Amino acid sequence: MTLRLLRLLACQLLLALACVGAWVPARAADGIEIARAAIEASDDGYRLNTVYDFELNSGLRDALQHGVQLHFTTEIELVRPRWWWRDERAVSAKRTIRISYDVLTRQYYVTVVGSFQERFQTFEDAMFMVRRPTRWLIAPKGKLKQGEVYEVSLRMYMDREYLQKPLQVNAFNDSDWRLTSSRKTFTYRAE
């Protein structure tokens, strides 16, 4: 009789654990991965060509569907190391991309803050623009010394500073709203 009771309790315990596991919300990717990053010399200066790999978790996607604008900021810094003095910071720049959803028109808008805006019919098309932004002019021609090697530091994160104040409090306490990449570093020889 006790063996049957132990089996029943073990089954109930396993069932309870399975139910608790089902209630845990599914998590998206851990963060933003910088899949590709390169600096390209062009006629008007130096451009950053990047590809990011990430998905919005269900909480962020739901907030977007309810009219919350999400901002993603890319920071880049080019430093020329010097053995005889402090390193020279040649370029330090930020660019923010905003994605929003208009409930009335059922369209997504992707805006490069201070530049241009594009309209998309689907969420995936809009996110493609966020993940693969246009080549960004980070420095004008002549800003970098030709032949010199620069250490490049790059990262992207969801910028919670742009959120409305009541949402900022929630965003700072909720890990679902902390979408960021680790800092990617590489070297670039100026052309």
JSON list of N, CA, C and O in Angstrom, two decimals, residues 32-53:
[
{"chain": "A", "resi": 32, "resn": "ILE", "atom": "N", "xyz": [21.22, 40.72, -28.52]},
{"chain": "A", "resi": 32, "resn": "ILE", "atom": "CA", "xyz": [21.52, 41.07, -29.90]},
{"chain": "A", "resi": 32, "resn": "ILE", "atom": "C", "xyz": [22.90, 40.52, -30.24]},
{"chain": "A", "resi": 32, "resn": "ILE", "atom": "O", "xyz": [23.85, 40.71, -29.49]},
{"chain": "A", "resi": 33, "resn": "GLU", "atom": "N", "xyz": [22.98, 39.86, -31.36]},
{"chain": "A", "resi": 33, "resn": "GLU", "atom": "CA", "xyz": [24.27, 39.37, -31.84]},
{"chain": "A", "resi": 33, "resn": "GLU", "atom": "C", "xyz": [24.67, 40.20, -33.06]},
{"chain": "A", "resi": 33, "resn": "GLU", "atom": "O", "xyz": [23.87, 40.43, -33.96]},
{"chain": "A", "resi": 34, "resn": "ILE", "atom": "N", "xyz": [25.90, 40.67, -33.04]},
{"chain": "A", "resi": 34, "resn": "ILE", "atom": "CA", "xyz": [26.42, 41.42, -34.20]},
{"chain": "A", "resi": 34, "resn": "ILE", "atom": "C", "xyz": [26.98, 40.38, -35.16]},
{"chain": "A", "resi": 34, "resn": "ILE", "atom": "O", "xyz": [28.07, 39.85, -34.96]},
{"chain": "A", "resi": 35, "resn": "ALA", "atom": "N", "xyz": [26.22, 40.06, -36.19]},
{"chain": "A", "resi": 35, "resn": "ALA", "atom": "CA", "xyz": [26.60, 39.00, -37.13]},
{"chain": "A", "resi": 35, "resn": "ALA", "atom": "C", "xyz": [27.69, 39.45, -38.08]},
{"chain": "A", "resi": 35, "resn": "ALA", "atom": "O", "xyz": [28.56, 38.66, -38.46]},
{"chain": "A", "resi": 36, "resn": "ARG", "atom": "N", "xyz": [27.65, 40.72, -38.48]},
{"chain": "A", "resi": 36, "resn": "ARG", "atom": "CA", "xyz": [28.67, 41.24, -39.39]},
{"chain": "A", "resi": 36, "resn": "ARG", "atom": "C", "xyz": [28.86, 42.72, -39.11]},
{"chain": "A", "resi": 36, "resn": "ARG", "atom": "O", "xyz": [27.90, 43.45, -38.89]},
{"chain": "A", "resi": 37, "resn": "ALA", "atom": "N", "xyz": [30.12, 43.14, -39.13]},
{"chain": "A", "resi": 37, "resn": "ALA", "atom": "CA", "xyz": [30.44, 44.55, -38.95]},
{"chain": "A", "resi": 37, "resn": "ALA", "atom": "C", "xyz": [31.69, 44.85, -39.74]},
{"chain": "A", "resi": 37, "resn": "ALA", "atom": "O", "xyz": [32.70, 44.16, -39.60]},
{"chain": "A", "resi": 38, "resn": "ALA", "atom": "N", "xyz": [31.63, 45.85, -40.59]},
{"chain": "A", "resi": 38, "resn": "ALA", "atom": "CA", "xyz": [32.78, 46.24, -41.40]},
{"chain": "A", "resi": 38, "resn": "ALA", "atom": "C", "xyz": [32.71, 47.73, -41.69]},
{"chain": "A", "resi": 38, "resn": "ALA", "atom": "O", "xyz": [31.63, 48.30, -41.81]},
{"chain": "A", "resi": 39, "resn": "ILE", "atom": "N", "xyz": [33.87, 48.33, -41.81]},
{"chain": "A", "resi": 39, "resn": "ILE", "atom": "CA", "xyz": [33.95, 49.74, -42.19]},
{"chain": "A", "resi": 39, "resn": "ILE", "atom": "C", "xyz": [34.44, 49.78, -43.63]},
{"chain": "A", "resi": 39, "resn": "ILE", "atom": "O", "xyz": [35.39, 49.09, -44.00]},
{"chain": "A", "resi": 40, "resn": "GLU", "atom": "N", "xyz": [33.74, 50.57, -44.43]},
{"chain": "A", "resi": 40, "resn": "GLU", "atom": "CA", "xyz": [34.05, 50.67, -45.85]},
{"chain": "A", "resi": 40, "resn": "GLU", "atom": "C", "xyz": [34.35, 52.12, -46.21]},
{"chain": "A", "resi": 40, "resn": "GLU", "atom": "O", "xyz": [33.61, 53.01, -45.81]},
{"chain": "A", "resi": 41, "resn": "ALA", "atom": "N", "xyz": [35.43, 52.31, -46.94]},
{"chain": "A", "resi": 41, "resn": "ALA", "atom": "CA", "xyz": [35.76, 53.66, -47.42]},
{"chain": "A", "resi": 41, "resn": "ALA", "atom": "C", "xyz": [34.91, 53.95, -48.66]},
{"chain": "A", "resi": 41, "resn": "ALA", "atom": "O", "xyz": [34.74, 53.10, -49.53]},
{"chain": "A", "resi": 42, "resn": "SER", "atom": "N", "xyz": [34.34, 55.15, -48.71]},
{"chain": "A", "resi": 42, "resn": "SER", "atom": "CA", "xyz": [33.52, 55.56, -49.86]},
{"chain": "A", "resi": 42, "resn": "SER", "atom": "C", "xyz": [33.97, 56.94, -50.30]},
{"chain": "A", "resi": 42, "resn": "SER", "atom": "O", "xyz": [34.88, 57.52, -49.70]},
{"chain": "A", "resi": 43, "resn": "ASP", "atom": "N", "xyz": [33.35, 57.47, -51.33]},
{"chain": "A", "resi": 43, "resn": "ASP", "atom": "CA", "xyz": [33.72, 58.79, -51.85]},
{"chain": "A", "resi": 43, "resn": "ASP", "atom": "C", "xyz": [33.48, 59.91, -50.84]},
{"chain": "A", "resi": 43, "resn": "ASP", "atom": "O", "xyz": [34.21, 60.89, -50.82]},
{"chain": "A", "resi": 44, "resn": "ASP", "atom": "N", "xyz": [32.45, 59.76, -50.00]},
{"chain": "A", "resi": 44, "resn": "ASP", "atom": "CA", "xyz": [32.13, 60.81, -49.05]},
{"chain": "A", "resi": 44, "resn": "ASP", "atom": "C", "xyz": [32.66, 60.56, -47.64]},
{"chain": "A", "resi": 44, "resn": "ASP", "atom": "O", "xyz": [32.47, 61.39, -46.76]},
{"chain": "A", "resi": 45, "resn": "GLY", "atom": "N", "xyz": [33.29, 59.41, -47.39]},
{"chain": "A", "resi": 45, "resn": "GLY", "atom": "CA", "xyz": [33.84, 59.15, -46.07]},
{"chain": "A", "resi": 45, "resn": "GLY", "atom": "C", "xyz": [33.88, 57.68, -45.74]},
{"chain": "A", "resi": 45, "resn": "GLY", "atom": "O", "xyz": [34.01, 56.83, -46.63]},
{"chain": "A", "resi": 46, "resn": "TYR", "atom": "N", "xyz": [33.73, 57.38, -44.46]},
{"chain": "A", "resi": 46, "resn": "TYR", "atom": "CA", "xyz": [33.78, 56.00, -43.97]},
{"chain": "A", "resi": 46, "resn": "TYR", "atom": "C", "xyz": [32.40, 55.58, -43.50]},
{"chain": "A", "resi": 46, "resn": "TYR", "atom": "O", "xyz": [31.77, 56.27, -42.70]},
{"chain": "A", "resi": 47, "resn": "ARG", "atom": "N", "xyz": [31.96, 54.43, -43.98]},
{"chain": "A", "resi": 47, "resn": "ARG", "atom": "CA", "xyz": [30.61, 53.95, -43.67]},
{"chain": "A", "resi": 47, "resn": "ARG", "atom": "C", "xyz": [30.69, 52.64, -42.91]},
{"chain": "A", "resi": 47, "resn": "ARG", "atom": "O", "xyz": [31.56, 51.82, -43.16]},
{"chain": "A", "resi": 48, "resn": "LEU", "atom": "N", "xyz": [29.74, 52.47, -41.99]},
{"chain": "A", "resi": 48, "resn": "LEU", "atom": "CA", "xyz": [29.63, 51.24, -41.21]},
{"chain": "A", "resi": 48, "resn": "LEU", "atom": "C", "xyz": [28.58, 50.34, -41.86]},
{"chain": "A", "resi": 48, "resn": "LEU", "atom": "O", "xyz": [27.44, 50.76, -42.08]},
{"chain": "A", "resi": 49, "resn": "ASN", "atom": "N", "xyz": [28.97, 49.12, -42.15]},
{"chain": "A", "resi": 49, "resn": "ASN", "atom": "CA", "xyz": [28.07, 48.13, -42.74]},
{"chain": "A", "resi": 49, "resn": "ASN", "atom": "C", "xyz": [27.87, 47.03, -41.69]},
{"chain": "A", "resi": 49, "resn": "ASN", "atom": "O", "xyz": [28.83, 46.34, -41.34]},
{"chain": "A", "resi": 50, "resn": "THR", "atom": "N", "xyz": [26.65, 46.89, -41.18]},
{"chain": "A", "resi": 50, "resn": "THR", "atom": "CA", "xyz": [26.39, 45.93, -40.10]},
{"chain": "A", "resi": 50, "resn": "THR", "atom": "C", "xyz": [25.18, 45.07, -40.39]},
{"chain": "A", "resi": 50, "resn": "THR", "atom": "O", "xyz": [24.28, 45.45, -41.13]},
{"chain": "A", "resi": 51, "resn": "VAL", "atom": "N", "xyz": [25.18, 43.90, -39.76]},
{"chain": "A", "resi": 51, "resn": "VAL", "atom": "CA", "xyz": [24.03, 43.00, -39.74]},
{"chain": "A", "resi": 51, "resn": "VAL", "atom": "C", "xyz": [23.88, 42.51, -38.31]},
{"chain": "A", "resi": 51, "resn": "VAL", "atom": "O", "xyz": [24.84, 42.02, -37.71]},
{"chain": "A", "resi": 52, "resn": "TYR", "atom": "N", "xyz": [22.68, 42.68, -37.76]},
{"chain": "A", "resi": 52, "resn": "TYR", "atom": "CA", "xyz": [22.38, 42.24, -36.40]},
{"chain": "A", "resi": 52, "resn": "TYR", "atom": "C", "xyz": [21.44, 41.05, -36.46]},
{"chain": "A", "resi": 52, "resn": "TYR", "atom": "O", "xyz": [20.62, 40.95, -37.36]},
{"chain": "A", "resi": 53, "resn": "ASP", "atom": "N", "xyz": [21.57, 40.18, -35.47]},
{"chain": "A", "resi": 53, "resn": "ASP", "atom": "CA", "xyz": [20.71, 39.01, -35.40]},
{"chain": "A", "resi": 53, "resn": "ASP", "atom": "C", "xyz": [20.04, 38.99, -34.03]},
{"chain": "A", "resi": 53, "resn": "ASP", "atom": "O", "xyz": [20.72, 38.83, -33.01]}
]
